Amino acid sequence: MNKTQLIDAVATSTGRSKADVAAIISATLDAVQGAVAAGDTVQIIGFGSFERRFREARTAPNPRGGAPVPVAAKHVPAFKAGAAFKATVSAS
């Protein structure tokens, strides 16, 4: 499912216009990204939590030839699924 299909599904299930749903989803995603970028954890009970994690600097093999290449330290986004989300996925 892509973003357009998500908007269609939410608009159908809520009876709201696609424009309203698109604005709400975009605002929600922007808020989550902004909070995680600032170092906060966004927790949605039953769904999961989004957080920022730190990756140490390391060396990795270059896909072309396998020579070691340094990879800089960086922050990356992470998602941990909640119990209800895991239960829904495992039941299907």
Short mmCIF file of the N, C-alpha and C atoms (twelve columns), coordinates in Angstrom:
data_MODEL
# 
_entry.id   MODEL 
# 
loop_
_atom_site.group_PDB 
_atom_site.id 
_atom_site.type_symbol 
_atom_site.label_atom_id 
_atom_site.label_alt_id 
_atom_site.label_comp_id 
_atom_site.label_asym_id 
_atom_site.label_seq_id 
_atom_site.Cartn_x 
_atom_site.Cartn_y 
_atom_site.Cartn_z 
_atom_site.pdbx_PDB_model_num 
ATOM 1   N N  . MET A 1  0.844   -1.171  0.000  1 
ATOM 2   C CA . MET A 1  0.000   0.000   0.000  1 
ATOM 3   C C  . MET A 1  0.894   1.240   0.000  1 
ATOM 4   N N  . ASN A 2  0.619   2.150   -0.905 1 
ATOM 5   C CA . ASN A 2  1.365   3.411   -0.926 1 
ATOM 6   C C  . ASN A 2  0.513   4.511   -0.280 1 
ATOM 7   N N  . LYS A 3  1.043   5.729   -0.260 1 
ATOM 8   C CA . LYS A 3  0.361   6.823   0.431  1 
ATOM 9   C C  . LYS A 3  -1.007  7.124   -0.194 1 
ATOM 10  N N  . THR A 4  -1.106  7.089   -1.505 1 
ATOM 11  C CA . THR A 4  -2.379  7.356   -2.185 1 
ATOM 12  C C  . THR A 4  -3.415  6.305   -1.818 1 
ATOM 13  N N  . GLN A 5  -3.004  5.053   -1.781 1 
ATOM 14  C CA . GLN A 5  -3.928  3.981   -1.406 1 
ATOM 15  C C  . GLN A 5  -4.343  4.106   0.059  1 
ATOM 16  N N  . LEU A 6  -3.429  4.535   0.915  1 
ATOM 17  C CA . LEU A 6  -3.760  4.764   2.323  1 
ATOM 18  C C  . LEU A 6  -4.793  5.880   2.458  1 
ATOM 19  N N  . ILE A 7  -4.595  6.955   1.726  1 
ATOM 20  C CA . ILE A 7  -5.553  8.065   1.748  1 
ATOM 21  C C  . ILE A 7  -6.924  7.590   1.284  1 
ATOM 22  N N  . ASP A 8  -6.971  6.807   0.207  1 
ATOM 23  C CA . ASP A 8  -8.242  6.277   -0.291 1 
ATOM 24  C C  . ASP A 8  -8.925  5.399   0.755  1 
ATOM 25  N N  . ALA A 9  -8.166  4.532   1.411  1 
ATOM 26  C CA . ALA A 9  -8.732  3.619   2.408  1 
ATOM 27  C C  . ALA A 9  -9.281  4.380   3.611  1 
ATOM 28  N N  . VAL A 10 -8.539  5.365   4.084  1 
ATOM 29  C CA . VAL A 10 -8.994  6.140   5.239  1 
ATOM 30  C C  . VAL A 10 -10.206 6.996   4.867  1 
ATOM 31  N N  . ALA A 11 -10.186 7.586   3.685  1 
ATOM 32  C CA . ALA A 11 -11.326 8.400   3.244  1 
ATOM 33  C C  . ALA A 11 -12.580 7.542   3.127  1 
ATOM 34  N N  . THR A 12 -12.436 6.334   2.610  1 
ATOM 35  C CA . THR A 12 -13.577 5.437   2.473  1 
ATOM 36  C C  . THR A 12 -14.123 5.012   3.835  1 
ATOM 37  N N  . SER A 13 -13.215 4.679   4.766  1 
ATOM 38  C CA . SER A 13 -13.678 4.185   6.066  1 
ATOM 39  C C  . SER A 13 -14.216 5.296   6.973  1 
ATOM 40  N N  . THR A 14 -13.797 6.531   6.752  1 
ATOM 41  C CA . THR A 14 -14.257 7.629   7.615  1 
ATOM 42  C C  . THR A 14 -15.334 8.490   6.978  1 
ATOM 43  N N  . GLY A 15 -15.492 8.408   5.683  1 
ATOM 44  C CA . GLY A 15 -16.469 9.250   5.005  1 
ATOM 45  C C  . GLY A 15 -15.991 10.677  4.789  1 
ATOM 46  N N  . ARG A 16 -14.715 10.947  5.069  1 
ATOM 47  C CA . ARG A 16 -14.143 12.281  4.864  1 
ATOM 48  C C  . ARG A 16 -13.643 12.394  3.425  1 
ATOM 49  N N  . SER A 17 -13.435 13.620  2.979  1 
ATOM 50  C CA . SER A 17 -12.933 13.827  1.621  1 
ATOM 51  C C  . SER A 17 -11.462 13.416  1.545  1 
ATOM 52  N N  . LYS A 18 -11.032 13.051  0.355  1 
ATOM 53  C CA . LYS A 18 -9.642  12.650  0.163  1 
ATOM 54  C C  . LYS A 18 -8.694  13.810  0.462  1 
ATOM 55  N N  . ALA A 19 -9.119  15.035  0.157  1 
ATOM 56  C CA . ALA A 19 -8.272  16.207  0.428  1 
ATOM 57  C C  . ALA A 19 -8.059  16.384  1.930  1 
ATOM 58  N N  . ASP A 20 -9.136  16.214  2.713  1 
ATOM 59  C CA . ASP A 20 -9.014  16.335  4.171  1 
ATOM 60  C C  . ASP A 20 -8.102  15.251  4.735  1 
ATOM 61  N N  . VAL A 21 -8.315  14.024  4.283  1 
ATOM 62  C CA . VAL A 21 -7.511  12.899  4.767  1 
ATOM 63  C C  . VAL A 21 -6.051  13.075  4.371  1 
ATOM 64  N N  . ALA A 22 -5.801  13.533  3.149  1 
ATOM 65  C CA . ALA A 22 -4.424  13.750  2.694  1 
ATOM 66  C C  . ALA A 22 -3.728  14.792  3.566  1 
ATOM 67  N N  . ALA A 23 -4.439  15.864  3.907  1 
ATOM 68  C CA . ALA A 23 -3.856  16.906  4.759  1 
ATOM 69  C C  . ALA A 23 -3.570  16.373  6.158  1 
ATOM 70  N N  . ILE A 24 -4.467  15.576  6.696  1 
ATOM 71  C CA . ILE A 24 -4.284  15.013  8.036  1 
ATOM 72  C C  . ILE A 24 -3.118  14.036  8.058  1 
ATOM 73  N N  . ILE A 25 -3.043  13.162  7.073  1 
ATOM 74  C CA . ILE A 25 -1.941  12.188  7.025  1 
ATOM 75  C C  . ILE A 25 -0.614  12.900  6.840  1 
ATOM 76  N N  . SER A 26 -0.550  13.882  5.960  1 
ATOM 77  C CA . SER A 26 0.698   14.625  5.748  1 
ATOM 78  C C  . SER A 26 1.124   15.353  7.020  1 
ATOM 79  N N  . ALA A 27 0.179   15.972  7.709  1 
ATOM 80  C CA . ALA A 27 0.500   16.673  8.956  1 
ATOM 81  C C  . ALA A 27 0.982   15.695  10.025 1 
ATOM 82  N N  . THR A 28 0.362   14.525  10.090 1 
ATOM 83  C CA . THR A 28 0.771   13.506  11.061 1 
ATOM 84  C C  . THR A 28 2.188   13.027  10.777 1 
ATOM 85  N N  . LEU A 29 2.472   12.720  9.534  1 
ATOM 86  C CA . LEU A 29 3.815   12.246  9.169  1 
ATOM 87  C C  . LEU A 29 4.863   13.324  9.419  1 
ATOM 88  N N  . ASP A 30 4.535   14.578  9.104  1 
ATOM 89  C CA . ASP A 30 5.465   15.680  9.357  1 
ATOM 90  C C  . ASP A 30 5.749   15.830  10.852 1 
ATOM 91  N N  . ALA A 31 4.699   15.689  11.674 1 
ATOM 92  C CA . ALA A 31 4.872   15.806  13.123 1 
ATOM 93  C C  . ALA A 31 5.739   14.680  13.666 1 
ATOM 94  N N  . VAL A 32 5.528   13.461  13.186 1 
ATOM 95  C CA . VAL A 32 6.337   12.317  13.625 1 
ATOM 96  C C  . VAL A 32 7.788   12.516  13.207 1 
ATOM 97  N N  . GLN A 33 8.029   12.899  11.964 1 
ATOM 98  C CA . GLN A 33 9.392   13.106  11.476 1 
ATOM 99  C C  . GLN A 33 10.086  14.214  12.250 1 
ATOM 100 N N  . GLY A 34 9.396   15.307  12.505 1 
ATOM 101 C CA . GLY A 34 9.984   16.418  13.239 1 
ATOM 102 C C  . GLY A 34 10.352  16.034  14.660 1 
ATOM 103 N N  . ALA A 35 9.465   15.298  15.328 1 
ATOM 104 C CA . ALA A 35 9.728   14.886  16.705 1 
ATOM 105 C C  . ALA A 35 10.895  13.913  16.777 1 
ATOM 106 N N  . VAL A 36 10.935  12.953  15.875 1 
ATOM 107 C CA . VAL A 36 12.024  11.966  15.877 1 
ATOM 108 C C  . VAL A 36 13.347  12.646  15.518 1 
ATOM 109 N N  . ALA A 37 13.330  13.558  14.575 1 
ATOM 110 C CA . ALA A 37 14.553  14.284  14.202 1 
ATOM 111 C C  . ALA A 37 15.078  15.098  15.379 1 
ATOM 112 N N  . ALA A 38 14.178  15.582  16.244 1 
ATOM 113 C CA . ALA A 38 14.575  16.362  17.414 1 
ATOM 114 C C  . ALA A 38 15.040  15.475  18.566 1 
ATOM 115 N N  . GLY A 39 14.934  14.151  18.400 1 
ATOM 116 C CA . GLY A 39 15.392  13.230  19.435 1 
ATOM 117 C C  . GLY A 39 14.296  12.706  20.334 1 
ATOM 118 N N  . ASP A 40 13.057  13.069  20.066 1 
ATOM 119 C CA . ASP A 40 11.937  12.577  20.873 1 
ATOM 120 C C  . ASP A 40 11.479  11.210  20.367 1 
ATOM 121 N N  . THR A 41 10.803  10.474  21.228 1 
ATOM 122 C CA . THR A 41 10.177  9.220   20.847 1 
ATOM 123 C C  . THR A 41 8.692   9.467   20.677 1 
ATOM 124 N N  . VAL A 42 8.127   8.982   19.580 1 
ATOM 125 C CA . VAL A 42 6.695   9.102   19.332 1 
ATOM 126 C C  . VAL A 42 6.090   7.720   19.550 1 
ATOM 127 N N  . GLN A 43 5.232   7.612   20.548 1 
ATOM 128 C CA . GLN A 43 4.639   6.322   20.890 1 
ATOM 129 C C  . GLN A 43 3.142   6.377   20.650 1 
ATOM 130 N N  . ILE A 44 2.658   5.447   19.834 1 
ATOM 131 C CA . ILE A 44 1.232   5.313   19.573 1 
ATOM 132 C C  . ILE A 44 0.828   3.967   20.168 1 
ATOM 133 N N  . ILE A 45 0.125   4.014   21.294 1 
ATOM 134 C CA . ILE A 45 -0.222  2.808   22.030 1 
ATOM 135 C C  . ILE A 45 -0.974  1.835   21.117 1 
ATOM 136 N N  . GLY A 46 -0.543  0.593   21.108 1 
ATOM 137 C CA . GLY A 46 -1.162  -0.442  20.293 1 
ATOM 138 C C  . GLY A 46 -0.605  -0.519  18.885 1 
ATOM 139 N N  . PHE A 47 0.057   0.526   18.431 1 
ATOM 140 C CA . PHE A 47 0.629   0.524   17.080 1 
ATOM 141 C C  . PHE A 47 2.133   0.349   17.139 1 
ATOM 142 N N  . GLY A 48 2.823   1.233   17.851 1 
ATOM 143 C CA . GLY A 48 4.268   1.125   17.966 1 
ATOM 144 C C  . GLY A 48 4.895   2.446   18.320 1 
ATOM 145 N N  . SER A 49 6.218   2.465   18.307 1 
ATOM 146 C CA . SER A 49 6.929   3.696   18.640 1 
ATOM 147 C C  . SER A 49 8.020   3.975   17.614 1 
ATOM 148 N N  . PHE A 50 8.194   5.252   17.355 1 
ATOM 149 C CA . PHE A 50 9.216   5.739   16.438 1 
ATOM 150 C C  . PHE A 50 10.273  6.440   17.279 1 
ATOM 151 N N  . GLU A 51 11.543  6.191   16.990 1 
ATOM 152 C CA . GLU A 51 12.611  6.835   17.743 1 
ATOM 153 C C  . GLU A 51 13.836  7.024   16.872 1 
ATOM 154 N N  . ARG A 52 14.770  7.806   17.399 1 
ATOM 155 C CA . ARG A 52 16.037  8.044   16.713 1 
ATOM 156 C C  . ARG A 52 17.103  7.216   17.417 1 
ATOM 157 N N  . ARG A 53 17.874  6.461   16.634 1 
ATOM 158 C CA . ARG A 53 18.965  5.658   17.189 1 
ATOM 159 C C  . ARG A 53 20.282  6.104   16.572 1 
ATOM 160 N N  . PHE A 54 21.360  5.890   17.324 1 
ATOM 161 C CA . PHE A 54 22.685  6.283   16.875 1 
ATOM 162 C C  . PHE A 54 23.430  5.065   16.351 1 
ATOM 163 N N  . ARG A 55 24.042  5.206   15.191 1 
ATOM 164 C CA . ARG A 55 24.894  4.154   14.632 1 
ATOM 165 C C  . ARG A 55 26.340  4.620   14.676 1 
ATOM 166 N N  . GLU A 56 27.180  3.799   15.256 1 
ATOM 167 C CA . GLU A 56 28.610  4.099   15.350 1 
ATOM 168 C C  . GLU A 56 29.246  4.079   13.958 1 
ATOM 169 N N  . ALA A 57 30.380  4.765   13.842 1 
ATOM 170 C CA . ALA A 57 31.151  4.707   12.601 1 
ATOM 171 C C  . ALA A 57 31.684  3.293   12.435 1 
ATOM 172 N N  . ARG A 58 31.812  2.850   11.186 1 
ATOM 173 C CA . ARG A 58 32.286  1.495   10.924 1 
ATOM 174 C C  . ARG A 58 32.879  1.435   9.527  1 
ATOM 175 N N  . THR A 59 33.422  0.294   9.195  1 
ATOM 176 C CA . THR A 59 33.852  0.055   7.821  1 
ATOM 177 C C  . THR A 59 32.969  -1.034  7.248  1 
ATOM 178 N N  . ALA A 60 32.626  -0.878  5.994  1 
ATOM 179 C CA . ALA A 60 31.765  -1.838  5.311  1 
ATOM 180 C C  . ALA A 60 32.384  -2.183  3.970  1 
ATOM 181 N N  . PRO A 61 32.095  -3.350  3.437  1 
ATOM 182 C CA . PRO A 61 32.637  -3.698  2.126  1 
ATOM 183 C C  . PRO A 61 31.946  -2.917  1.014  1 
ATOM 184 N N  . ASN A 62 32.741  -2.434  0.072  1 
ATOM 185 C CA . ASN A 62 32.200  -1.760  -1.100 1 
ATOM 186 C C  . ASN A 62 31.509  -2.814  -1.959 1 
ATOM 187 N N  . PRO A 63 30.260  -2.572  -2.395 1 
ATOM 188 C CA . PRO A 63 29.573  -3.558  -3.241 1 
ATOM 189 C C  . PRO A 63 30.319  -3.855  -4.535 1 
ATOM 190 N N  . ARG A 64 31.090  -2.906  -5.008 1 
ATOM 191 C CA . ARG A 64 31.896  -3.124  -6.212 1 
ATOM 192 C C  . ARG A 64 33.314  -3.468  -5.788 1 
ATOM 193 N N  . GLY A 65 33.638  -4.701  -5.769 1 
ATOM 194 C CA . GLY A 65 35.009  -5.108  -5.498 1 
ATOM 195 C C  . GLY A 65 35.270  -5.548  -4.075 1 
ATOM 196 N N  . GLY A 66 34.466  -5.142  -3.119 1 
ATOM 197 C CA . GLY A 66 34.620  -5.593  -1.751 1 
ATOM 198 C C  . GLY A 66 35.661  -4.867  -0.917 1 
ATOM 199 N N  . ALA A 67 36.274  -3.816  -1.447 1 
ATOM 200 C CA . ALA A 67 37.271  -3.070  -0.672 1 
ATOM 201 C C  . ALA A 67 36.590  -2.384  0.508  1 
ATOM 202 N N  . PRO A 68 37.241  -2.322  1.670  1 
ATOM 203 C CA . PRO A 68 36.614  -1.676  2.827  1 
ATOM 204 C C  . PRO A 68 36.422  -0.168  2.613  1 
ATOM 205 N N  . VAL A 69 35.266  0.320   3.009  1 
ATOM 206 C CA . VAL A 69 34.911  1.727   2.863  1 
ATOM 207 C C  . VAL A 69 34.463  2.241   4.236  1 
ATOM 208 N N  . PRO A 70 34.960  3.400   4.663  1 
ATOM 209 C CA . PRO A 70 34.495  3.914   5.954  1 
ATOM 210 C C  . PRO A 70 33.065  4.455   5.850  1 
ATOM 211 N N  . VAL A 71 32.269  4.155   6.862  1 
ATOM 212 C CA . VAL A 71 30.901  4.650   6.940  1 
ATOM 213 C C  . VAL A 71 30.828  5.539   8.182  1 
ATOM 214 N N  . ALA A 72 30.405  6.766   8.006  1 
ATOM 215 C CA . ALA A 72 30.376  7.736   9.099  1 
ATOM 216 C C  . ALA A 72 29.302  7.386   10.136 1 
ATOM 217 N N  . ALA A 73 29.510  7.844   11.359 1 
ATOM 218 C CA . ALA A 73 28.503  7.697   12.406 1 
ATOM 219 C C  . ALA A 73 27.305  8.564   12.038 1 
ATOM 220 N N  . LYS A 74 26.110  8.109   12.397 1 
ATOM 221 C CA . LYS A 74 24.915  8.873   12.055 1 
ATOM 222 C C  . LYS A 74 23.729  8.442   12.915 1 
ATOM 223 N N  . HIS A 75 22.701  9.271   12.917 1 
ATOM 224 C CA . HIS A 75 21.441  8.925   13.551 1 
ATOM 225 C C  . HIS A 75 20.516  8.363   12.486 1 
ATOM 226 N N  . VAL A 76 19.759  7.336   12.857 1 
ATOM 227 C CA . VAL A 76 18.823  6.714   11.929 1 
ATOM 228 C C  . VAL A 76 17.459  6.581   12.599 1 
ATOM 229 N N  . PRO A 77 16.373  6.624   11.824 1 
ATOM 230 C CA . PRO A 77 15.053  6.414   12.406 1 
ATOM 231 C C  . PRO A 77 14.829  4.922   12.665 1 
ATOM 232 N N  . ALA A 78 14.049  4.623   13.700 1 
ATOM 233 C CA . ALA A 78 13.740  3.231   14.024 1 
ATOM 234 C C  . ALA A 78 12.276  3.137   14.429 1 
ATOM 235 N N  . PHE A 79 11.677  1.990   14.147 1 
ATOM 236 C CA . PHE A 79 10.291  1.727   14.514 1 
ATOM 237 C C  . PHE A 79 10.231  0.401   15.242 1 
ATOM 238 N N  . LYS A 80 9.518   0.375   16.347 1 
ATOM 239 C CA . LYS A 80 9.297   -0.862  17.092 1 
ATOM 240 C C  . LYS A 80 7.794   -1.075  17.169 1 
ATOM 241 N N  . ALA A 81 7.325   -2.184  16.613 1 
ATOM 242 C CA . ALA A 81 5.891   -2.478  16.588 1 
ATOM 243 C C  . ALA A 81 5.357   -2.752  17.973 1 
ATOM 244 N N  . GLY A 82 4.141   -2.302  18.233 1 
ATOM 245 C CA . GLY A 82 3.479   -2.533  19.504 1 
ATOM 246 C C  . GLY A 82 2.850   -3.922  19.561 1 
ATOM 247 N N  . ALA A 83 2.406   -4.319  20.755 1 
ATOM 248 C CA . ALA A 83 1.865   -5.659  20.963 1 
ATOM 249 C C  . ALA A 83 0.621   -5.920  20.108 1 
ATOM 250 N N  . ALA A 84 -0.288  -4.945  20.024 1 
ATOM 251 C CA . ALA A 84 -1.510  -5.139  19.230 1 
ATOM 252 C C  . ALA A 84 -1.186  -5.271  17.740 1 
ATOM 253 N N  . PHE A 85 -0.231  -4.498  17.270 1 
ATOM 254 C CA . PHE A 85 0.187   -4.569  15.869 1 
ATOM 255 C C  . PHE A 85 0.793   -5.947  15.581 1 
ATOM 256 N N  . LYS A 86 1.659   -6.415  16.467 1 
ATOM 257 C CA . LYS A 86 2.277   -7.732  16.292 1 
ATOM 258 C C  . LYS A 86 1.230   -8.837  16.302 1 
ATOM 259 N N  . ALA A 87 0.254   -8.712  17.194 1 
ATOM 260 C CA . ALA A 87 -0.798  -9.724  17.280 1 
ATOM 261 C C  . ALA A 87 -1.640  -9.752  16.008 1 
ATOM 262 N N  . THR A 88 -1.943  -8.585  15.463 1 
ATOM 263 C CA . THR A 88 -2.736  -8.518  14.224 1 
ATOM 264 C C  . THR A 88 -1.994  -9.154  13.061 1 
ATOM 265 N N  . VAL A 89 -0.688  -8.859  12.966 1 
ATOM 266 C CA . VAL A 89 0.103   -9.399  11.872 1 
ATOM 267 C C  . VAL A 89 0.271   -10.912 12.003 1 
ATOM 268 N N  . SER A 90 0.510   -11.392 13.205 1 
ATOM 269 C CA . SER A 90 0.738   -12.822 13.382 1 
ATOM 270 C C  . SER A 90 -0.547  -13.630 13.235 1 
ATOM 271 N N  . ALA A 91 -1.703  -13.007 13.452 1 
ATOM 272 C CA . ALA A 91 -2.984  -13.709 13.320 1 
ATOM 273 C C  . ALA A 91 -3.382  -13.919 11.869 1 
ATOM 274 N N  . SER A 92 -2.837  -13.105 10.961 1 
ATOM 275 C CA . SER A 92 -3.256  -13.207 9.555  1 
ATOM 276 C C  . SER A 92 -2.466  -14.215 8.778  1 
# 
